[in-house]
Amino acid sequence: MSIAPGTAVEALDTPVLLVDGDALARNIARIKDLARHAGIAYRPHAKTHKSPLIAAMQIDAGAVGICCAKLAEAEVMAAAGIDDILITTEVVGAAKIARLMAACRLARIRVVVDDEKNISELAEAARAAGIRLDVLVDVDVGMARTGVATAADAARLANIIARAQSLRFNGLQGYHGGLQMMAAVDERADQVGLAMDRLEAAAELVRSERLEIETLTGGGTGTSVVDLAAGRLNELQPGSYVFMDASYSAIEWRDGAPPPFENALTLMATVVSRPAPEIATVDIGYKAASMDSGPIRPIDLPGAAFTFMGDEHGRLTFENRLCPLAVGDKVHFIPSHCDTTINLYDRYVVTSAGTVTAIWDIAARGMVQ
Amino acid sequence: MSIAPGTAVEALDTPVLLVDGDALARNIARIKDLARHAGIAYRPHAKTHKSPLIAAMQIDAGAVGICCAKLAEAEVMAAAGIDDILITTEVVGAAKIARLMAACRLARIRVVVDDEKNISELAEAARAAGIRLDVLVDVDVGMARTGVATAADAARLANIIARAQSLRFNGLQGYHGGLQMMAAVDERADQVGLAMDRLEAAAELVRSERLEIETLTGGGTGTSVVDLAAGRLNELQPGSYVFMDASYSAIEWRDGAPPPFENALTLMATVVSRPAPEIATVDIGYKAASMDSGPIRPIDLPGAAFTFMGDEHGRLTFENRLCPLAVGDKVHFIPSHCDTTINLYDRYVVTSAGTVTAIWDIAARGMVQ
């Protein structure tokens, strides 16, 4: 179904994923100002938006490049002309490494490693492809998800990379996803301090072995307020700032205030049933909004709470009052988690002041390999 | 990335959604036998598999047609030649009703209603399109999600439909999603009995007003053991039986035994990191497996438990022993919820005895409108 620019948002069919293009532009400008003021480079994580078009907007605004979580995302970005990409998760196995070599013909792509055999395979493939691949050592800074566990392991792998003629040692990555959503900024800052101590210990050992660390990367939207002030990383990886969501909007940025980014991403639903006086059923369920971070948040519906009711339905319950909605009414929500909600849709409907301005493909949706 | 038939499953890149074609065929045959023995028609729910090809296999095996949850799914199925479809959720709003009329040129499509204004809009659109649309009244049998709340409302709407020249009253739907997963079959049977009492009360009132009920439809994979024995519905809507998942495999079918359907759907992942002696990190997170029904279940890894670790990663923790896996190893999982996991992928890789036999598009993936 094609949608013409100029269409009123309320006339759109639902469920639909909406982007406020003006709020998006302000978020993109705001991170630029914050990073410039701090004198720290930033490389937005494209795993959030999955759109080469938004990636290009971020780079135009001053980002040094983008991050991708998966090789398949990087392939989409590189094919669309994004030319500086860091893949922030390990690229493992012969099939993926062969694809990586092909993608490296289109863009400068850096990878992270935490395993010696993986380094050997990358080195051999890069040698055969006649390229020199930039490699960072991924350091576990407390999450026990990926990354080497000790500074000694980091230094050992850095040396192996540095000795491989087809590889170039580029630096260290230390990312802790578990800290991003800590509500209180003081507690978050304490924990980020501990994580950065671990990264710094690895960095010091690497430097003591006369290897240069060009890039020290990590951080996310939630920790960026701390990372920008601390200056311990020289490249940040914020992703969600571009859209925000109900989870990130609920954390403290500074002095009790929320983050300085706007909710640019919303869902519009239709009331499809009114099964009881205090209840409206809408056409958003698990297939139209992710629930890994809890319920979506109704906009401009005081007293209404959302509950998922299966794959296709959600329930709005109005506390202590009758539901004011009728079958056919449109309602708006803020997703609880932007990345995974976006992963359910093939396109953004971009709006300005309640009118459609553009349709953007979510070109890297579902690119999990 | 094209995949050639004959490729060994273990050589596939990951994450990948695998279908055991032989188990799928046995599941399709098994429901046929069960329904034939009970003398009850069945109309499998295509919202599970989202594949016209599998829908055609089900119809070839004796299904009277298919169900779809959303109009957009029905459009995909109708365009692919599936010619008898029941849309089990209300089709609301002018845009959707216009699309419904277009789809009705390709297939016999029935819809359910629970709202008088919606009936008027359907009648007017059908009249303008010059078609006669079959309509069922959706009866709330205890879930308070969709459907009319009382027998009187059901009879009232049935009469409105019957009086509209462009509509044909076809019967009643009574579906209770909350009963499908009740573990103990006796308790499930009791609750199904109460739900069917509500549907039967509506049906009796409708019949007393001299309206014929051709179709009395409802049920799902979990309640089908009860529905088949009770014979109170004349058409069943099982969906998940075709693949099963960790949730449905855990319920009791009869005498303590699990349902007589096989797990035909699995996920294959790769170990991408070994951050601690008892832990392996795999490349499946929220973007590659749904979590609305809990963690995915490792296959053939005794003592291993899976935890989601963000959008791209999952953790396998081995209790009381060292993790036996190395970086690069492939591991297999049963999804916790088939419908929503399938909704994350664009294709099935179909296998037989560990070898790829076909690639099937998940043509109705993401068709939420």
XYZ file of C-alpha atoms in Angstrom:
738
model
C 0.000 0.000 0.000
C 1.658 3.211 -1.106
C 1.290 6.278 1.074
C 1.402 9.703 -0.525
C 3.332 12.531 1.140
C 0.802 14.984 2.528
C -1.437 12.250 3.925
C -2.707 13.066 7.405
C -1.257 10.747 10.039
C -4.694 9.978 11.450
C -5.778 8.692 8.032
C -3.045 6.036 7.945
C -3.850 2.382 8.311
C -2.558 0.676 11.457
C -0.488 -0.634 13.109
C 2.073 1.792 11.736
C 5.536 2.878 12.850
C 5.847 6.670 12.770
C 8.958 8.848 12.900
C 8.687 12.522 13.761
C 11.252 13.809 11.282
C 11.708 17.106 13.117
C 12.374 15.441 16.476
C 14.757 13.023 14.746
C 16.707 15.950 13.261
C 16.891 17.632 16.668
C 18.200 14.446 18.315
C 20.847 14.083 15.609
C 21.917 17.701 16.141
C 21.886 17.405 19.935
C 24.360 14.514 20.139
C 26.647 16.423 17.794
C 26.623 19.426 20.141
C 27.178 17.269 23.215
C 30.084 15.382 21.625
C 31.683 18.510 20.206
C 31.499 20.208 23.585
C 33.165 17.198 25.195
C 35.695 16.822 22.404
C 34.880 13.127 21.963
C 34.154 11.388 18.681
C 30.910 9.451 18.277
C 29.906 6.582 16.041
C 26.139 6.032 16.324
C 24.907 2.464 16.527
C 22.870 1.691 13.418
C 21.449 -1.458 15.025
C 18.795 0.882 16.413
C 17.458 2.416 13.193
C 18.694 -0.082 10.576
C 18.426 2.633 7.925
C 21.289 3.758 5.648
C 19.439 7.014 5.165
C 19.491 7.848 8.868
C 23.103 6.665 9.049
C 23.992 9.166 6.348
C 22.192 11.929 8.265
C 24.225 11.073 11.361
C 27.509 11.145 9.451
C 26.570 14.424 7.772
C 26.032 15.829 11.274
C 29.532 14.927 12.371
C 29.578 11.264 13.366
C 32.886 9.613 12.433
C 31.049 6.597 11.014
C 28.531 4.084 12.296
C 28.451 0.914 14.349
C 26.604 -2.231 13.273
C 25.796 -5.186 15.495
C 25.765 -7.782 12.759
C 27.719 -8.304 9.550
C 24.463 -8.430 7.563
C 23.604 -4.934 8.803
C 27.051 -3.743 7.762
C 26.579 -5.286 4.308
C 23.371 -3.289 3.841
C 25.035 -0.084 5.034
C 28.157 -0.581 2.908
C 26.100 -1.333 -0.193
C 24.232 1.931 0.402
C 27.454 3.931 0.497
C 28.173 4.200 4.229
C 31.960 3.938 4.153
C 33.176 3.687 7.769
C 31.709 0.909 9.907
C 32.632 -0.797 13.170
C 30.977 -4.192 13.725
C 30.629 -4.352 17.500
C 30.053 -8.095 17.854
C 32.478 -10.839 16.939
C 32.345 -12.072 13.314
C 32.702 -15.834 13.717
C 32.984 -18.686 11.221
C 34.260 -19.203 7.686
C 31.014 -18.203 5.959
C 30.782 -14.863 7.733
C 34.482 -14.098 7.348
C 34.220 -14.667 3.590
C 31.289 -12.231 3.491
C 33.257 -9.751 5.582
C 36.076 -9.765 3.057
C 33.606 -9.009 0.264
C 32.038 -6.180 2.267
C 35.493 -4.707 2.922
C 35.748 -3.947 -0.788
C 32.890 -1.467 -0.375
C 33.745 0.252 2.910
C 36.296 0.539 5.672
C 35.009 -2.058 8.132
C 36.557 -2.703 11.524
C 35.813 -5.748 13.655
C 36.215 -6.761 17.281
C 37.681 -10.048 18.524
C 38.021 -11.960 21.767
C 39.293 -15.333 20.514
C 42.682 -16.362 19.168
C 41.389 -18.814 16.571
C 39.011 -16.166 15.249
C 41.992 -13.802 14.826
C 43.887 -16.459 12.850
C 40.940 -17.014 10.552
C 40.508 -13.269 9.997
C 44.221 -12.875 9.299
C 44.261 -15.711 6.810
C 41.164 -14.435 5.001
C 42.488 -10.864 4.875
C 45.820 -12.125 3.557
C 44.088 -14.123 0.833
C 41.893 -11.122 -0.033
C 44.902 -8.825 -0.164
C 43.538 -6.373 2.377
C 44.651 -5.082 5.761
C 41.828 -5.380 8.298
C 41.537 -3.107 11.340
C 40.829 -5.144 14.457
C 39.938 -4.114 18.011
C 40.133 -6.335 21.057
C 36.767 -6.637 22.790
C 37.235 -6.397 26.581
C 34.624 -7.698 29.005
C 34.021 -4.774 31.367
C 31.599 -6.622 33.628
C 28.746 -8.046 31.556
C 30.221 -11.512 30.834
C 28.647 -11.470 27.378
C 31.569 -11.048 24.986
C 35.121 -9.823 25.391
C 38.273 -11.098 27.031
C 38.119 -11.427 30.798
C 41.518 -9.999 31.763
C 43.966 -7.267 30.833
C 46.537 -9.980 30.185
C 44.272 -11.616 27.617
C 43.651 -8.247 25.994
C 47.384 -7.623 25.673
C 48.002 -11.147 24.405
C 45.392 -10.790 21.631
C 46.557 -7.250 20.793
C 50.047 -8.604 20.210
C 48.768 -11.427 18.024
C 46.850 -8.907 15.924
C 49.830 -6.556 15.726
C 52.064 -9.363 14.510
C 49.694 -10.445 11.740
C 50.679 -8.628 8.556
C 47.158 -8.646 7.148
C 45.676 -7.138 10.331
C 46.125 -3.790 12.026
C 45.618 -3.403 15.765
C 43.215 -0.482 16.190
C 42.373 -0.419 19.879
C 39.923 -1.730 22.475
C 36.169 -1.943 22.890
C 34.521 -2.066 26.324
C 30.727 -2.047 26.311
C 28.411 -2.787 29.216
C 24.771 -3.060 28.135
C 23.594 -3.702 31.666
C 24.462 -0.158 32.775
C 22.534 1.731 30.098
C 19.159 1.588 31.845
C 20.226 2.263 35.438
C 17.713 4.881 36.523
C 19.841 7.003 38.867
C 22.707 8.785 37.153
C 24.954 8.700 40.244
C 24.708 4.939 40.499
C 25.198 4.650 36.748
C 28.301 6.849 36.967
C 29.763 4.675 39.743
C 29.235 1.519 37.731
C 30.569 3.075 34.528
C 33.645 4.059 36.554
C 34.235 0.444 37.530
C 33.744 -0.750 33.958
C 36.111 1.897 32.606
C 38.689 0.942 35.251
C 38.708 -2.546 33.739
C 39.053 -1.162 30.213
C 41.773 1.250 31.325
C 43.729 -1.553 32.992
C 43.675 -3.465 29.716
C 44.624 -0.337 27.782
C 47.564 0.387 30.082
C 48.948 -3.113 29.736
C 48.587 -2.947 25.952
C 50.350 0.436 25.836
C 53.105 -0.850 28.120
C 53.849 -3.388 25.389
C 54.318 -0.491 22.974
C 51.136 -0.984 21.020
C 49.263 2.177 20.128
C 45.573 2.386 21.003
C 43.993 4.558 18.351
C 40.403 3.777 19.318
C 38.962 3.220 22.778
C 35.277 2.683 22.120
C 32.133 1.832 24.069
C 29.175 3.428 25.773
C 25.539 3.798 24.844
C 22.748 6.321 25.104
C 22.256 5.704 28.816
C 25.899 6.012 29.826
C 26.795 8.756 27.354
C 26.133 11.507 29.910
C 28.827 9.905 32.054
C 31.122 8.943 29.180
C 31.074 12.478 27.745
C 32.027 13.982 31.111
C 34.639 11.385 32.034
C 36.525 11.425 28.744
C 37.903 7.931 29.274
C 36.660 6.643 25.901
C 37.629 8.475 22.719
C 34.715 7.156 20.638
C 31.132 6.586 21.785
C 28.492 4.188 20.410
C 25.087 5.676 21.281
C 22.205 4.206 19.276
C 18.821 4.844 20.870
C 19.286 8.620 21.260
C 18.140 8.981 17.678
C 14.581 7.852 18.523
C 14.455 7.235 22.284
C 11.761 4.982 23.804
C 9.794 4.622 27.015
C 12.691 2.861 28.763
C 15.399 5.400 27.946
C 13.089 8.350 28.547
C 12.596 7.110 32.107
C 16.246 7.313 33.186
C 17.876 10.301 34.840
C 20.331 12.343 32.763
C 21.382 14.986 35.251
C 19.893 16.638 38.368
C 16.726 14.578 38.155
C 16.045 15.555 34.541
C 15.478 13.022 31.731
C 17.849 12.659 28.757
C 17.934 15.662 26.369
C 16.602 13.604 23.465
C 12.997 13.525 22.253
C 10.714 10.588 21.576
C 10.810 10.624 17.790
C 9.358 7.139 17.305
C 5.721 6.236 17.943
C 3.215 3.559 17.058
C -0.321 4.285 15.934
C -3.045 1.696 16.563
C -6.776 1.408 15.988
C -9.383 0.451 18.559
C -10.870 -2.756 17.162
C -13.161 -3.789 20.005
C -14.702 -2.477 23.230
C -15.232 -5.707 25.191
C -16.058 -3.969 28.498
C -16.874 -0.435 29.708
C -13.372 0.245 31.014
C -11.485 -1.630 28.268
C -10.506 -0.937 24.669
C -8.761 -3.545 22.527
C -6.264 -2.211 19.979
C -4.610 -3.882 16.991
C -1.089 -3.972 18.461
C 0.198 -7.190 19.980
C 3.527 -8.995 20.054
C 3.837 -8.831 16.251
C 3.594 -5.032 16.154
C 5.525 -3.946 19.262
C 8.375 -5.605 21.126
C 7.739 -6.503 24.763
C 11.237 -7.352 25.989
C 11.283 -4.046 27.894
C 7.684 -4.121 29.060
C 4.434 -2.567 27.865
C 4.211 0.250 25.336
C 3.158 3.633 26.751
C -0.098 5.308 25.664
C 0.221 8.970 24.653
C -2.375 11.532 25.750
C -4.624 8.952 27.415
C -4.564 9.809 31.127
C -5.167 6.842 33.404
C -4.804 4.301 30.599
C -2.488 1.306 30.983
C -1.477 -1.048 28.187
C -1.301 -4.834 28.451
C -0.276 -7.179 25.652
C -3.116 -9.582 24.766
C -1.403 -11.990 22.408
C 0.172 -11.692 18.988
C -2.325 -9.290 17.435
C -4.004 -7.440 20.293
C -3.364 -5.132 23.188
C -5.632 -3.923 25.942
C -6.057 -0.371 27.196
C -7.535 -0.384 30.686
C -8.803 2.889 32.104
C -8.492 3.061 35.844
C -11.480 4.398 37.752
C -13.266 5.721 34.690
C -15.054 4.660 31.559
C -12.980 4.133 28.446
C -13.555 7.209 26.240
C -12.590 5.428 23.024
C -14.844 4.027 20.292
C -14.192 1.264 17.777
C -12.252 2.843 14.930
C -10.492 5.483 17.026
C -6.756 5.890 16.525
C -4.400 5.843 19.512
C -0.669 6.540 19.802
C 2.053 4.825 21.826
C 5.726 5.174 22.664
C 7.513 1.822 22.177
C 9.148 0.345 25.258
C 12.265 -0.618 23.270
C 13.008 1.084 19.969
C 15.541 -1.379 18.454
C 13.396 -4.492 18.723
C 10.156 -2.737 17.771
C 11.755 -1.336 14.614
C 12.890 -4.882 13.810
C 9.201 -5.827 13.309
C 8.576 -3.260 10.542
C 9.684 -2.861 6.932
C 9.415 0.916 6.768
C 9.174 4.159 8.661
C 6.374 6.570 7.908
C 8.073 9.922 8.456
C 5.909 12.828 9.567
C 6.041 16.530 10.299
C 3.277 18.336 12.190
C 0.827 15.463 11.727
C 1.407 14.982 8.001
C 3.383 12.322 6.134
C 6.564 13.669 4.548
C 8.358 10.491 3.451
C 8.528 6.702 3.588
C 11.903 5.224 4.469
C 12.791 1.560 4.062
C 14.148 -0.172 7.151
C 16.675 -1.772 4.881
C 18.590 -3.698 7.560
C 15.514 -5.071 9.321
C 15.894 -8.736 10.138
C 19.580 -8.708 9.151
C 20.563 -10.965 12.039
C 23.306 -12.983 10.341
C 22.823 -15.343 0.410
C 21.448 -18.232 -1.621
C 21.466 -21.690 -0.081
C 21.704 -24.705 -2.351
C 19.558 -27.776 -1.652
C 21.842 -30.500 -0.395
C 23.759 -28.166 1.904
C 24.425 -29.706 5.313
C 22.491 -27.958 8.078
C 25.621 -27.572 10.183
C 27.260 -25.623 7.342
C 24.538 -22.950 7.338
C 25.210 -19.467 8.581
C 23.363 -18.409 11.734
C 21.002 -17.428 13.239
C 18.762 -19.487 10.976
C 15.179 -20.724 11.234
C 14.955 -24.405 10.325
C 11.921 -26.523 9.463
C 12.096 -30.296 9.594
C 10.022 -30.998 6.492
C 9.316 -34.584 7.512
C 8.044 -33.633 10.966
C 5.960 -30.872 9.391
C 4.344 -33.388 7.020
C 3.602 -35.737 9.922
C 1.978 -32.935 11.933
C -0.170 -31.970 8.962
C -1.247 -35.597 8.546
C -1.888 -36.076 12.273
C -4.408 -33.265 12.637
C -6.218 -34.607 9.602
C -6.548 -38.021 11.247
C -7.675 -36.525 14.559
C -10.285 -34.305 12.914
C -11.545 -37.052 10.628
C -11.930 -39.406 13.585
C -13.903 -36.744 15.452
C -15.908 -35.760 12.405
C -15.095 -32.077 12.872
C -13.854 -29.716 10.194
C -10.629 -27.809 10.754
C -9.290 -24.551 9.355
C -5.650 -24.136 10.393
C -4.527 -20.713 11.520
C -2.012 -19.362 9.030
C -0.950 -16.647 11.471
C 1.472 -19.260 12.782
C 3.369 -20.133 9.604
C 2.560 -17.105 7.368
C 3.340 -19.242 4.318
C 0.918 -19.809 1.391
C 2.883 -22.946 0.573
C 2.212 -24.501 3.969
C -1.401 -23.326 3.775
C -1.767 -25.213 0.499
C -0.273 -28.341 2.094
C -2.825 -28.100 4.904
C -5.727 -27.716 2.482
C -4.457 -30.598 0.353
C -4.508 -32.703 3.532
C -8.172 -31.982 4.184
C -8.435 -28.590 5.886
C -11.563 -26.727 4.747
C -9.562 -23.524 4.310
C -7.349 -21.370 6.488
C -7.674 -18.692 9.132
C -5.743 -15.436 9.067
C -5.379 -12.992 11.938
C -4.919 -9.905 9.833
C -6.289 -8.697 6.514
C -2.754 -8.214 5.190
C -2.058 -11.918 5.822
C -5.251 -12.798 3.979
C -4.221 -10.596 1.046
C -0.944 -12.520 0.743
C -2.731 -15.867 0.958
C -5.445 -14.886 -1.543
C -2.887 -13.543 -4.010
C -1.094 -16.893 -3.779
C -4.249 -18.816 -4.648
C -5.617 -19.840 -1.249
C -9.334 -19.494 -1.906
C -11.151 -19.957 1.413
C -10.123 -17.713 4.298
C -11.616 -16.702 7.638
C -10.147 -13.522 9.152
C -10.463 -14.142 12.871
C -10.030 -10.565 14.078
C -12.308 -7.636 13.344
C -11.563 -5.696 10.126
C -12.073 -2.094 11.224
C -11.965 1.216 9.354
C -12.611 2.467 5.829
C -9.110 1.786 4.517
C -9.129 -1.849 5.602
C -12.688 -2.453 4.424
C -11.789 -1.139 0.964
C -8.845 -3.542 0.865
C -11.097 -6.372 2.045
C -13.456 -5.801 -0.875
C -10.508 -5.991 -3.293
C -9.274 -9.207 -1.684
C -12.758 -10.720 -1.940
C -12.355 -10.710 -5.722
C -9.554 -13.260 -5.316
C -10.932 -15.592 -2.658
C -13.921 -16.391 -0.488
C -13.118 -14.386 2.628
C -15.240 -14.410 5.752
C -14.923 -11.893 8.560
C -15.968 -11.634 12.197
C -17.690 -8.649 13.817
C -18.628 -7.427 17.268
C -19.729 -3.858 16.530
C -22.852 -2.509 14.864
C -21.170 0.396 13.082
C -18.557 -1.974 11.680
C -21.375 -4.143 10.280
C -22.951 -1.099 8.594
C -19.655 -0.151 7.004
C -19.065 -3.702 5.775
C -22.608 -3.887 4.380
C -22.256 -0.588 2.543
C -18.872 -1.531 1.087
C -20.096 -4.975 0.002
C -23.176 -3.427 -1.586
C -21.032 -0.933 -3.500
C -18.671 -3.725 -4.572
C -21.556 -5.911 -5.671
C -20.627 -8.841 -3.499
C -22.265 -10.778 -0.694
C -19.950 -11.054 2.285
C -20.127 -13.896 4.811
C -19.997 -12.558 8.354
C -19.721 -14.303 11.721
C -20.473 -12.760 15.076
C -17.462 -12.868 17.390
C -18.565 -13.874 20.903
C -16.428 -13.144 23.959
C -16.180 -16.505 25.734
C -14.233 -15.207 28.710
C -11.099 -13.434 27.504
C -12.496 -9.869 27.254
C -10.354 -9.238 24.189
C -12.790 -9.102 21.302
C -16.350 -10.317 20.817
C -19.757 -9.334 22.119
C -20.259 -9.789 25.842
C -23.749 -11.324 25.900
C -25.959 -13.763 24.025
C -28.434 -10.930 23.509
C -25.779 -8.847 21.758
C -24.828 -11.825 19.613
C -28.447 -12.304 18.542
C -28.884 -8.598 17.918
C -25.842 -8.419 15.632
C -26.771 -11.690 13.908
C -30.129 -10.183 13.021
C -28.552 -6.995 11.710
C -26.261 -9.067 9.492
C -29.105 -11.267 8.307
C -31.180 -8.241 7.331
C -28.359 -6.662 5.284
C -28.762 -7.769 1.687
C -25.042 -7.528 0.947
C -24.103 -9.681 3.947
C -24.780 -13.310 4.829
C -24.902 -14.452 8.435
C -22.582 -17.431 8.657
C -22.362 -18.265 12.347
C -20.424 -17.562 15.529
C -16.809 -17.502 16.624
C -15.774 -18.109 20.238
C -12.033 -18.197 20.874
C -10.259 -18.106 24.223
C -6.497 -17.681 23.863
C -5.949 -17.813 27.600
C -6.933 -21.486 27.791
C -4.545 -22.822 25.153
C -1.525 -23.102 27.445
C -3.175 -24.476 30.597
C -0.838 -27.310 31.521
C -3.288 -29.836 33.008
C -5.789 -31.177 30.492
C -8.537 -31.680 33.094
C -8.417 -28.058 34.154
C -8.273 -26.988 30.514
C -11.318 -29.122 29.756
C -13.260 -27.537 32.604
C -12.463 -24.045 31.415
C -13.199 -24.897 27.782
C -16.551 -26.211 28.990
C -17.386 -22.865 30.574
C -16.282 -20.972 27.462
C -18.345 -23.241 25.212
C -21.349 -22.795 27.507
C -21.174 -19.085 26.769
C -20.878 -19.693 23.029
C -23.710 -22.238 23.123
C -25.987 -19.800 24.989
C -25.418 -17.266 22.222
C -25.958 -19.921 19.554
C -29.231 -21.050 21.115
C -30.584 -17.532 21.260
C -29.575 -16.928 17.649
C -31.239 -20.177 16.540
C -34.360 -19.342 18.526
C -34.677 -16.301 16.290
C -34.672 -18.619 13.287
C -31.187 -17.801 12.046
C -29.143 -20.730 10.871
C -25.657 -21.179 12.295
C -23.604 -22.806 9.590
C -20.257 -22.284 11.289
C -19.442 -22.483 14.988
C -15.715 -21.887 15.096
C -12.964 -21.513 17.684
C -10.301 -23.478 19.508
C -6.569 -23.709 19.159
C -3.814 -26.283 19.374
C -3.980 -26.445 23.168
C -7.731 -26.890 23.452
C -8.136 -29.057 20.357
C -7.884 -32.286 22.358
C -10.938 -31.091 24.295
C -12.716 -29.529 21.329
C -12.355 -32.691 19.243
C -13.859 -34.840 22.003
C -16.635 -32.440 22.970
C -17.921 -31.767 19.478
C -19.428 -28.442 20.461
C -17.642 -26.510 17.683
C -18.025 -27.638 14.070
C -14.832 -25.967 12.844
C -11.499 -25.716 14.680
C -8.698 -23.136 14.292
C -5.466 -24.829 15.420
C -2.322 -23.042 14.281
C 0.749 -24.031 16.266
C 0.287 -27.809 15.788
C 2.044 -27.470 12.455
C 5.382 -26.586 14.110
C 4.867 -26.735 17.891
C 7.195 -24.919 20.285
C 8.586 -25.248 23.797
C 5.393 -23.827 25.342
C 2.914 -26.099 23.565
C 5.137 -29.157 23.936
C 4.994 -28.673 27.702
C 1.216 -29.034 28.078
C -0.610 -32.270 28.789
C -2.644 -33.778 25.943
C -4.053 -36.888 27.614
C -3.070 -39.152 30.531
C 0.042 -37.128 31.290
C 1.341 -37.380 27.731
C 2.329 -34.337 25.636
C 0.497 -33.326 22.432
C 0.879 -35.774 19.510
C 2.655 -33.204 17.354
C 6.410 -32.926 16.823
C 8.718 -29.952 17.169
C 9.275 -29.202 13.492
C 10.730 -25.722 13.996
C 14.177 -25.047 15.415
C 16.757 -22.292 15.548
C 20.446 -22.831 14.929
C 22.958 -20.476 16.535
C 26.734 -20.137 16.685
C 28.840 -19.782 19.806
C 30.493 -16.376 19.365
C 32.240 -15.995 22.724
C 33.226 -17.971 25.818
C 33.354 -15.229 28.459
C 33.622 -17.624 31.435
C 34.297 -21.351 32.013
C 30.613 -22.207 32.530
C 29.203 -19.773 29.941
C 28.872 -19.690 26.164
C 27.483 -16.672 24.343
C 25.487 -17.415 21.181
C 24.334 -15.132 18.365
C 20.613 -15.296 19.185
C 19.022 -12.425 21.099
C 15.692 -10.609 20.950
C 16.056 -9.979 17.206
C 16.385 -13.680 16.368
C 13.965 -15.356 18.808
C 10.806 -14.061 20.452
C 10.797 -13.946 24.256
C 7.117 -13.296 25.008
C 6.809 -16.931 26.150
C 10.151 -17.160 27.918
C 13.584 -18.481 27.007
C 14.287 -20.727 24.031
C 15.140 -24.351 24.872
C 18.563 -25.815 24.058
C 18.486 -29.181 22.257
C 20.902 -31.957 23.250
C 22.786 -29.817 25.765
C 22.098 -31.436 29.161
C 22.241 -29.008 32.061
C 22.335 -25.925 29.842
C 19.919 -23.044 30.418
C 19.376 -20.148 28.019
C 19.085 -16.478 29.014
C 18.507 -13.598 26.628
C 21.412 -11.117 26.759
C 20.091 -8.252 24.680
C 19.127 -7.820 21.051
C 21.906 -9.896 19.504
C 23.113 -12.315 22.159
C 22.014 -15.155 24.353
C 23.790 -16.945 27.169
C 24.070 -20.673 27.715
C 24.917 -21.411 31.338
C 25.998 -24.931 32.260
C 25.035 -25.874 35.761
C 27.671 -27.634 37.839
C 29.969 -28.318 34.931
C 32.257 -26.679 32.430
C 30.744 -25.481 29.190
C 31.740 -28.043 26.539
C 31.317 -25.616 23.633
C 33.989 -23.731 21.689
C 33.734 -20.504 19.716
C 32.330 -21.425 16.306
C 30.290 -24.418 17.490
C 26.697 -24.637 16.280
C 23.864 -25.167 18.759
C 20.161 -25.818 18.244
C 17.103 -24.516 20.073
C 13.342 -24.966 20.185
C 11.609 -21.557 20.098
C 9.430 -20.715 23.090
C 6.689 -19.314 20.827
C 6.563 -20.285 17.173
C 4.285 -17.516 15.784
C 6.292 -14.566 17.052
C 9.679 -16.146 16.324
C 8.674 -16.843 12.720
C 7.644 -13.181 12.478
C 11.332 -12.231 12.815
C 12.477 -14.181 9.735
C 12.014 -13.812 5.984
C 12.377 -17.474 5.095
C 12.341 -21.042 6.309
C 15.276 -23.296 5.572
C 13.574 -26.663 5.115
C 15.546 -29.769 5.972
C 15.368 -33.540 5.883
C 17.801 -35.736 7.801
C 20.236 -32.886 8.367
C 20.309 -31.631 4.785
C 18.626 -28.609 3.186
C 15.798 -29.549 0.824
C 14.168 -26.193 0.116
C 13.905 -22.502 1.006
C 10.393 -21.173 1.587
C 9.531 -17.496 1.776
C 7.626 -16.409 4.877
C 5.492 -14.336 2.577
C 3.117 -12.961 5.224
C 5.813 -12.035 7.724
C 5.229 -8.617 9.214
C 1.770 -8.361 7.612
C 0.261 -6.730 10.690
C -2.174 -4.359 9.009
